[in-house]
Tab-separated table of C-alpha atoms in Angstrom:
chain	number	residue	atom	x	y	z
Y	1	GLY	CA	178.738	57.396	10.723
Y	2	ALA	CA	178.754	61.592	10.502
Y	3	GLY	CA	181.351	62.795	7.366
Y	4	VAL	CA	184.063	65.501	7.442
Y	5	SER	CA	182.677	69.426	8.796
Y	6	GLN	CA	184.229	71.917	7.611
Y	7	SER	CA	183.421	75.646	9.489
Y	8	PRO	CA	182.269	78.056	7.747
Y	9	SER	CA	180.933	77.089	4.607
Y	10	ASN	CA	180.736	80.775	3.249
Y	11	LYS	CA	182.993	83.584	4.226
Y	12	VAL	CA	183.637	87.118	2.530
Y	13	THR	CA	186.224	89.027	3.898
Y	14	GLU	CA	187.794	92.426	3.730
Y	15	LYS	CA	191.783	92.344	2.416
Y	16	GLY	CA	193.971	92.353	4.770
Y	17	LYS	CA	191.919	90.727	7.457
Y	18	ASP	CA	192.584	88.121	9.217
Y	19	VAL	CA	190.279	84.370	8.582
Y	20	GLU	CA	189.961	81.153	10.256
Y	21	LEU	CA	188.597	78.096	8.571
Y	22	ARG	CA	188.237	74.978	10.637
Y	23	CYS	CA	187.740	71.628	9.886
Y	24	ASP	CA	186.470	68.545	11.836
Y	25	PRO	CA	187.225	65.566	10.725
Y	26	ILE	CA	185.471	61.808	10.515
Y	27	SER	CA	185.991	60.410	14.186
Y	28	GLY	CA	189.107	58.394	14.893
Y	29	HIS	CA	190.726	59.437	11.652
Y	30	THR	CA	193.788	60.910	12.786
Y	31	ALA	CA	195.915	61.558	9.268
Y	32	LEU	CA	194.038	65.489	8.367
Y	33	TYR	CA	194.881	67.104	4.809
Y	34	TRP	CA	193.840	70.824	3.589
Y	35	TYR	CA	193.943	71.579	-0.380
Y	36	ARG	CA	192.875	74.240	-2.406
Y	37	GLN	CA	190.363	75.251	-4.869
Y	38	SER	CA	190.547	77.865	-7.944
Y	39	LEU	CA	189.328	78.739	-10.815
Y	40	GLY	CA	193.351	79.308	-12.067
Y	41	GLN	CA	194.827	76.345	-9.881
Y	42	GLY	CA	192.431	73.120	-9.730
Y	43	LEU	CA	193.019	71.551	-5.773
Y	44	GLU	CA	196.025	71.837	-4.928
Y	45	PHE	CA	197.792	70.110	-1.396
Y	46	LEU	CA	198.313	72.558	0.833
Y	47	ILE	CA	198.708	70.718	4.522
Y	48	TYR	CA	198.933	67.618	6.323
Y	49	PHE	CA	198.880	66.220	10.220
Y	50	GLN	CA	199.396	62.844	11.321
Y	51	GLY	CA	198.126	62.784	14.515
Y	52	ASN	CA	199.098	66.557	15.654
Y	53	SER	CA	202.150	67.632	13.613
Y	54	ALA	CA	202.386	68.162	9.955
Y	55	PRO	CA	205.229	66.256	8.172
Y	56	ASP	CA	204.212	68.462	5.192
Y	57	LYS	CA	203.529	71.919	4.670
Y	58	SER	CA	205.186	72.069	1.572
Y	59	GLY	CA	201.900	72.927	-0.583
Y	60	LEU	CA	201.612	76.333	2.107
Y	61	PRO	CA	201.743	78.925	-0.305
Y	62	SER	CA	203.045	81.672	2.322
Y	63	ASP	CA	204.081	82.571	5.592
Y	64	ARG	CA	200.469	84.261	5.652
Y	65	PHE	CA	199.463	80.825	5.287
Y	66	SER	CA	199.490	78.313	8.726
Y	67	ALA	CA	197.330	75.654	10.503
Y	68	GLU	CA	197.320	74.283	13.774
Y	69	ARG	CA	195.274	70.865	14.845
Y	70	THR	CA	195.065	70.347	18.842
Y	71	GLY	CA	193.839	66.315	20.593
Y	72	GLY	CA	194.674	64.873	17.201
Y	73	SER	CA	190.974	66.030	16.163
Y	74	VAL	CA	190.127	69.682	14.766
Y	75	SER	CA	192.479	71.822	12.692
Y	76	THR	CA	192.125	75.476	12.579
Y	77	LEU	CA	193.642	77.212	8.538
Y	78	THR	CA	194.541	80.247	9.519
Y	79	ILE	CA	194.970	83.215	6.121
Y	80	GLN	CA	196.772	86.362	7.889
Y	81	ARG	CA	196.673	89.637	5.872
Y	82	THR	CA	194.202	88.071	3.481
Y	83	GLN	CA	194.260	88.710	-0.039
Y	84	GLN	CA	192.468	88.570	-3.264
Y	85	GLU	CA	194.024	85.533	-4.775
Y	86	ASP	CA	193.327	83.667	-1.183
Y	87	SER	CA	190.084	83.597	-3.024
Y	88	ALA	CA	189.122	80.487	-2.948
Y	89	VAL	CA	187.264	77.321	-1.774
Y	90	TYR	CA	189.219	74.997	0.835
Y	91	LEU	CA	188.488	71.748	1.091
Y	92	CYS	CA	189.640	69.572	4.082
Y	93	ALA	CA	189.888	65.805	4.529
Y	94	SER	CA	190.562	62.918	6.511
Y	95	SER	CA	192.094	59.233	6.043
Y	96	LEU	CA	192.061	56.553	9.109
Y	97	GLU	CA	196.065	56.738	9.043
Y	98	VAL	CA	199.296	57.643	7.102
Y	99	ARG	CA	200.505	54.561	6.665
Y	100	ASN	CA	201.480	52.040	3.150
Y	101	PRO	CA	199.067	51.433	1.936
Y	102	THR	CA	197.695	55.082	1.809
Y	103	ASP	CA	194.155	54.792	3.555
Y	104	THR	CA	191.362	56.807	1.570
Y	105	GLN	CA	191.162	61.115	2.089
Y	106	TYR	CA	187.342	61.752	2.297
Y	107	PHE	CA	186.655	65.428	1.970
Y	108	GLY	CA	184.597	68.151	3.423
Y	109	PRO	CA	182.075	70.278	1.908
Y	110	GLY	CA	184.732	73.070	1.731
Y	111	THR	CA	184.227	76.803	2.806
Y	112	ARG	CA	184.554	79.036	0.098
Y	113	LEU	CA	186.441	82.180	1.655
Y	114	THR	CA	185.640	85.642	-0.929
Y	115	VAL	CA	188.212	88.584	-0.102
Y	116	LEU	CA	187.353	92.347	-1.379
S	1	ALA	CA	207.643	64.581	-10.812
S	2	GLN	CA	204.715	63.353	-10.953
S	3	LYS	CA	201.790	64.573	-12.738
S	4	VAL	CA	197.781	64.019	-13.840
S	5	THR	CA	196.327	64.634	-17.193
S	6	GLN	CA	192.315	64.866	-18.062
S	7	ALA	CA	192.477	66.099	-21.460
S	8	GLN	CA	188.699	66.113	-21.582
S	9	THR	CA	188.098	69.111	-19.850
S	10	GLU	CA	184.221	69.367	-20.863
S	11	ILE	CA	181.893	66.335	-22.214
S	12	SER	CA	178.237	66.337	-23.108
S	13	VAL	CA	175.713	62.713	-23.255
S	14	VAL	CA	172.596	62.053	-23.407
S	15	GLU	CA	171.790	59.596	-21.342
S	16	LYS	CA	171.592	56.180	-21.200
S	17	GLU	CA	175.171	56.953	-23.644
S	18	ASP	CA	177.948	55.016	-22.224
S	19	VAL	CA	180.990	58.044	-21.842
S	20	THR	CA	184.724	57.268	-20.877
S	21	LEU	CA	186.125	59.700	-19.146
S	22	ASP	CA	190.313	59.970	-19.591
S	23	CYS	CA	192.850	59.930	-17.216
S	24	VAL	CA	196.632	59.518	-17.334
S	25	TYR	CA	199.548	59.975	-14.832
S	26	GLU	CA	203.429	60.030	-14.347
S	27	THR	CA	205.724	59.648	-11.323
S	28	ARG	CA	208.875	56.977	-11.223
S	29	ASP	CA	207.741	55.907	-7.714
S	30	THR	CA	207.305	52.113	-8.126
S	31	THR	CA	204.600	52.022	-5.447
S	32	TYR	CA	201.671	54.479	-6.077
S	33	TYR	CA	197.092	54.849	-6.040
S	34	LEU	CA	195.570	56.421	-8.288
S	35	PHE	CA	192.178	57.790	-7.557
S	36	TRP	CA	188.693	58.803	-8.902
S	37	TYR	CA	186.200	61.173	-7.043
S	38	LYS	CA	183.287	63.562	-7.645
S	39	GLN	CA	182.595	66.548	-7.583
S	40	PRO	CA	178.408	66.841	-7.765
S	41	PRO	CA	177.200	70.575	-8.341
S	42	SER	CA	176.951	71.097	-4.183
S	43	GLY	CA	180.419	70.981	-4.381
S	44	GLU	CA	181.543	68.333	-2.181
S	45	LEU	CA	184.414	65.747	-3.078
S	46	VAL	CA	183.039	62.034	-3.278
S	47	PHE	CA	185.318	59.705	-2.870
S	48	LEU	CA	184.687	56.410	-5.519
S	49	ILE	CA	187.654	54.057	-5.963
S	50	ARG	CA	190.467	53.442	-4.768
S	51	ARG	CA	193.650	50.974	-6.782
S	52	ASN	CA	197.010	50.886	-5.717
S	53	SER	CA	200.325	50.114	-8.690
S	54	PHE	CA	200.510	46.455	-7.917
S	55	ASP	CA	196.783	45.556	-8.552
S	56	GLU	CA	195.862	46.482	-12.774
S	57	GLN	CA	192.074	44.100	-12.629
S	58	ASN	CA	190.194	46.281	-14.015
S	59	GLU	CA	186.952	47.039	-11.399
S	60	ILE	CA	183.257	47.007	-12.114
S	61	SER	CA	180.814	48.802	-9.517
S	62	GLY	CA	176.917	49.040	-10.537
S	63	ARG	CA	177.208	51.031	-14.362
S	64	TYR	CA	180.781	52.628	-13.216
S	65	SER	CA	183.865	50.402	-14.356
S	66	TRP	CA	187.379	51.623	-14.402
S	67	ASN	CA	190.596	50.001	-16.655
S	68	PHE	CA	193.677	50.768	-15.253
S	69	GLN	CA	196.677	49.999	-17.659
S	70	LYS	CA	200.818	50.742	-16.278
S	71	SER	CA	202.071	50.621	-19.762
S	72	THR	CA	199.956	52.970	-21.641
S	73	SER	CA	200.031	54.775	-17.299
S	74	SER	CA	195.964	55.569	-17.604
S	75	PHE	CA	193.418	54.799	-15.753
S	76	ASN	CA	190.075	55.403	-17.862
S	77	PHE	CA	186.593	55.473	-16.283
S	78	THR	CA	183.989	55.010	-17.677
S	79	ILE	CA	179.682	55.268	-17.304
S	80	THR	CA	177.591	52.513	-18.915
S	81	ALA	CA	174.349	53.863	-19.590
S	82	SER	CA	174.522	57.152	-18.129
S	83	GLN	CA	171.925	59.626	-16.320
S	84	VAL	CA	171.538	62.959	-15.205
S	85	VAL	CA	172.219	62.154	-11.857
S	86	ASP	CA	175.696	61.848	-13.079
S	87	SER	CA	175.933	64.969	-14.121
S	88	ALA	CA	179.430	66.559	-12.240
S	89	VAL	CA	183.096	67.173	-12.692
S	90	TYR	CA	185.206	63.991	-11.877
S	91	PHE	CA	188.572	64.426	-11.214
S	92	CYS	CA	191.353	61.617	-10.966
S	93	ALA	CA	193.986	61.843	-8.346
S	94	LEU	CA	197.959	59.546	-7.798
S	95	SER	CA	198.963	59.733	-3.904
S	96	THR	CA	202.863	58.228	-3.276
S	97	ARG	CA	205.016	58.235	-0.867
S	98	THR	CA	204.096	61.448	0.564
S	99	ASP	CA	199.943	60.627	0.781
S	100	LYS	CA	199.058	64.079	-0.385
S	101	LEU	CA	196.411	64.071	-3.230
S	102	ILE	CA	198.009	65.396	-7.193
S	103	PHE	CA	194.980	65.793	-9.405
S	104	GLY	CA	194.404	65.868	-12.113
S	105	THR	CA	192.468	69.290	-13.831
S	106	GLY	CA	189.165	67.451	-13.835
S	107	THR	CA	186.748	66.644	-16.477
S	108	ARG	CA	182.975	68.401	-16.138
S	109	LEU	CA	180.433	65.947	-17.418
S	110	GLN	CA	177.425	66.712	-18.205
S	111	VAL	CA	174.029	64.432	-19.342
S	112	PHE	CA	171.249	65.608	-20.436
S	113	PRO	CA	167.859	63.721	-20.544
């Protein structure tokens, strides 16, 4: 079946502009995760959703970052007033559900964000 | 604190050599899960294996094998008879109660023909 999809694949924006990144999880997966991969910080967790609620937002680096998920499916990560340090690859992952034992997370291809 | 350490930044081998990628983890939780992911040049993270803390059996899948040792908090990954297609960055990751993945810094493996 189809994997996790993300759009756009690449985004170049100017400092100070807002951007929206989209993630479409694997069909039937209720848990959705956002990570960021940058040269200086490696792979960092940002936020996860179980259904439409976000029990853990601890990884969001500032209040310029927000995410939502509607209908238990597609999620949007929004970065307001982008800064150059926001440049990174933003990865989305989904898993069947958040439970014990932890389900495996499957990743999308990522969105490469460049802030000029 | 939870942490994953991949001390090997980059490894280069010639095709058909065996190679082991090291992973050392830290956690105080008694229930946890360990993962290996592969990130080829295309960039997508590909899931390879998941182990839980109660299962220390080693696992073999084709040319890949994993050695989980709780006594040394290690979860090492061996590729036997490496191939050029194995060239990628390999990440070890840990998750506990919160389910988010904590990644190591990755090991870049280059396999030369």
